[in-house]
Amino acid sequence: MSKQSFNAVRGMNDILPTETPAWQFLEQCAADVFAAYGYQEIRLPMVEPTELFARSIGDVTDIVEKEMYTFLDRNDQSLSLRPEGTASCVRACLQHGLLHNQTQRLWYSGPMFRYERPQKGRQRQFHQIGVEAFGLAGPDIDAELLAMSRRLWQELGIDQQVRLEINSLGSLEARATYRRELQAFLRDHMGALDEDSLRRLDSNPLRILDSKNPETQAVLQAAPRLQDWLDQESTEHFAQLCAQLDALGIEYVRNPRLVRGLDYYSKTVFEWVTDSLGAQGTVCAGGRYDGLVEQLGGKPTAGIGFAMGMERLCLMLEETAGHGSTGAVDAYFIVGGDAQQQEALQWCEQLRSRLPTLRLLMHCGGGSMKSQMKKADKSGAAWALLFGEQEQADGTLTVKNLRDPAITQQALPGERVAEYLLPYLGM
Ligand code: ATP
Ligand code: MG
């Protein structure tokens, strides 16, 4: 019989115990910061009707054309693994009447799926934390969202490594006009366009603006500029946003080439980028999508949001060692032998009841005191609690600090151990 072994699907990574502290730190910081701005969590399914993404993200975007995991279920319905969260969020809000005469500030997190070429900072299953605000049309909410993201970078300790780029795409009408202008210009310069750009010329010419091809970029120097075609309202909206960012001391650069890969954006778009991750430098991206709710069957409703890539943020946290995680446990409980086992379990339960945040690992599986001590040391625990024959006879636990030689080892009545440890645990 041959032994078959399995590997994870290419581009879909395990997140190992050594990595999860950074993830938990990121998740906790985000939840705290969002709560401080009155945002509520929403949890959404990972699978949606394919049509939802085609209608919202756009039929001719890279995501819908080439990157979606699409399949027929047993009922021959076309479903897709979600490539992003905004469409699902809007769908859920409409389905449950959450946009009816009210505003919403929402956040979500979880895995997203895109069939892309896996590389550092780019996976096929990746994770996003996303934020969406509905029913708010003014630049105040744009500024608040950016202030909120800045606060998160500060909490994570990476604010010195990210910078903000913003742009305005104008109204959908203004963008349509500009699109025609740009198309006409590019048709006159087709010789300088690579295959990718030629493919986009008809379907999604704005995406050509962020082509990485130097020859294309050279031609684009003389191309019509989006900012010259903006409608009055978008121009004012953008100017007010800039003024509010200045007032908040949020630095930014205007990047006239910033267009984003999804069709639904209008007016404000932005990206937080870093130089510390190589080519995959965008850690958070978003913008305003005032037409999307209506496009998905709702009443016209303003919307704005962003999504950040958790893998990329965790890579940054690893580099800065910013998540301040220490060992997995605070204390390691050493059990003398079989005769002590039952009581050892009881002591451990009692300690956990008295010190609810104590991370206590009870040794299981026997072995000498010496080998258990080695394991205690390796566990990273600051404390070892010993329970052998002598302790059992005396009703004590021996408490030993493994890291600080100035703290002397002592046998304490078992009942008093919680009280003794408390000041050391920073609870
Ligand atoms: P990129 O230009 O890097 O492909 P995008 O414009 O496709 O990004 P969005 O759809 O706006 O990205 O997603 C928001 C964020 O999610 C990105 O800025 C990035 O941090 C993260 N992200 C997107 N795709 C991936 C992926 N395949 N793997 C890891 N993170 C990703
Ligand atoms: Mg992409």
PDB file of N, CA, C and O and ligand atoms in Angstrom, residues 67 114 116 122, ligand 2:
ATOM      1  N   GLU A  67      -9.253  35.852 -11.878  1.00  0.00           N
ATOM      2  CA  GLU A  67      -8.766  35.479 -10.545  1.00  0.00           C
ATOM      3  C   GLU A  67      -9.777  34.767  -9.666  1.00  0.00           C
ATOM      4  O   GLU A  67      -9.435  34.302  -8.584  1.00  0.00           O
ATOM      5  N   ARG A 114      -8.153  34.592  -4.480  1.00  0.00           N
ATOM      6  CA  ARG A 114      -7.891  35.057  -5.849  1.00  0.00           C
ATOM      7  C   ARG A 114      -6.828  34.154  -6.462  1.00  0.00           C
ATOM      8  O   ARG A 114      -5.790  33.900  -5.845  1.00  0.00           O
ATOM      9  N   GLU A 116      -4.040  34.015  -8.209  1.00  0.00           N
ATOM     10  CA  GLU A 116      -2.941  34.859  -8.672  1.00  0.00           C
ATOM     11  C   GLU A 116      -1.652  34.065  -8.565  1.00  0.00           C
ATOM     12  O   GLU A 116      -1.620  32.990  -7.978  1.00  0.00           O
ATOM     13  N   ARG A 122       1.699  37.800  -1.597  1.00  0.00           N
ATOM     14  CA  ARG A 122       0.604  37.530  -2.529  1.00  0.00           C
ATOM     15  C   ARG A 122       0.246  36.053  -2.473  1.00  0.00           C
ATOM     16  O   ARG A 122       1.056  35.209  -2.819  1.00  0.00           O
TER      17      ARG A 122
HETATM   18 MG    MG B   2      -4.579  42.489  -7.308  1.00  0.00          MG
END
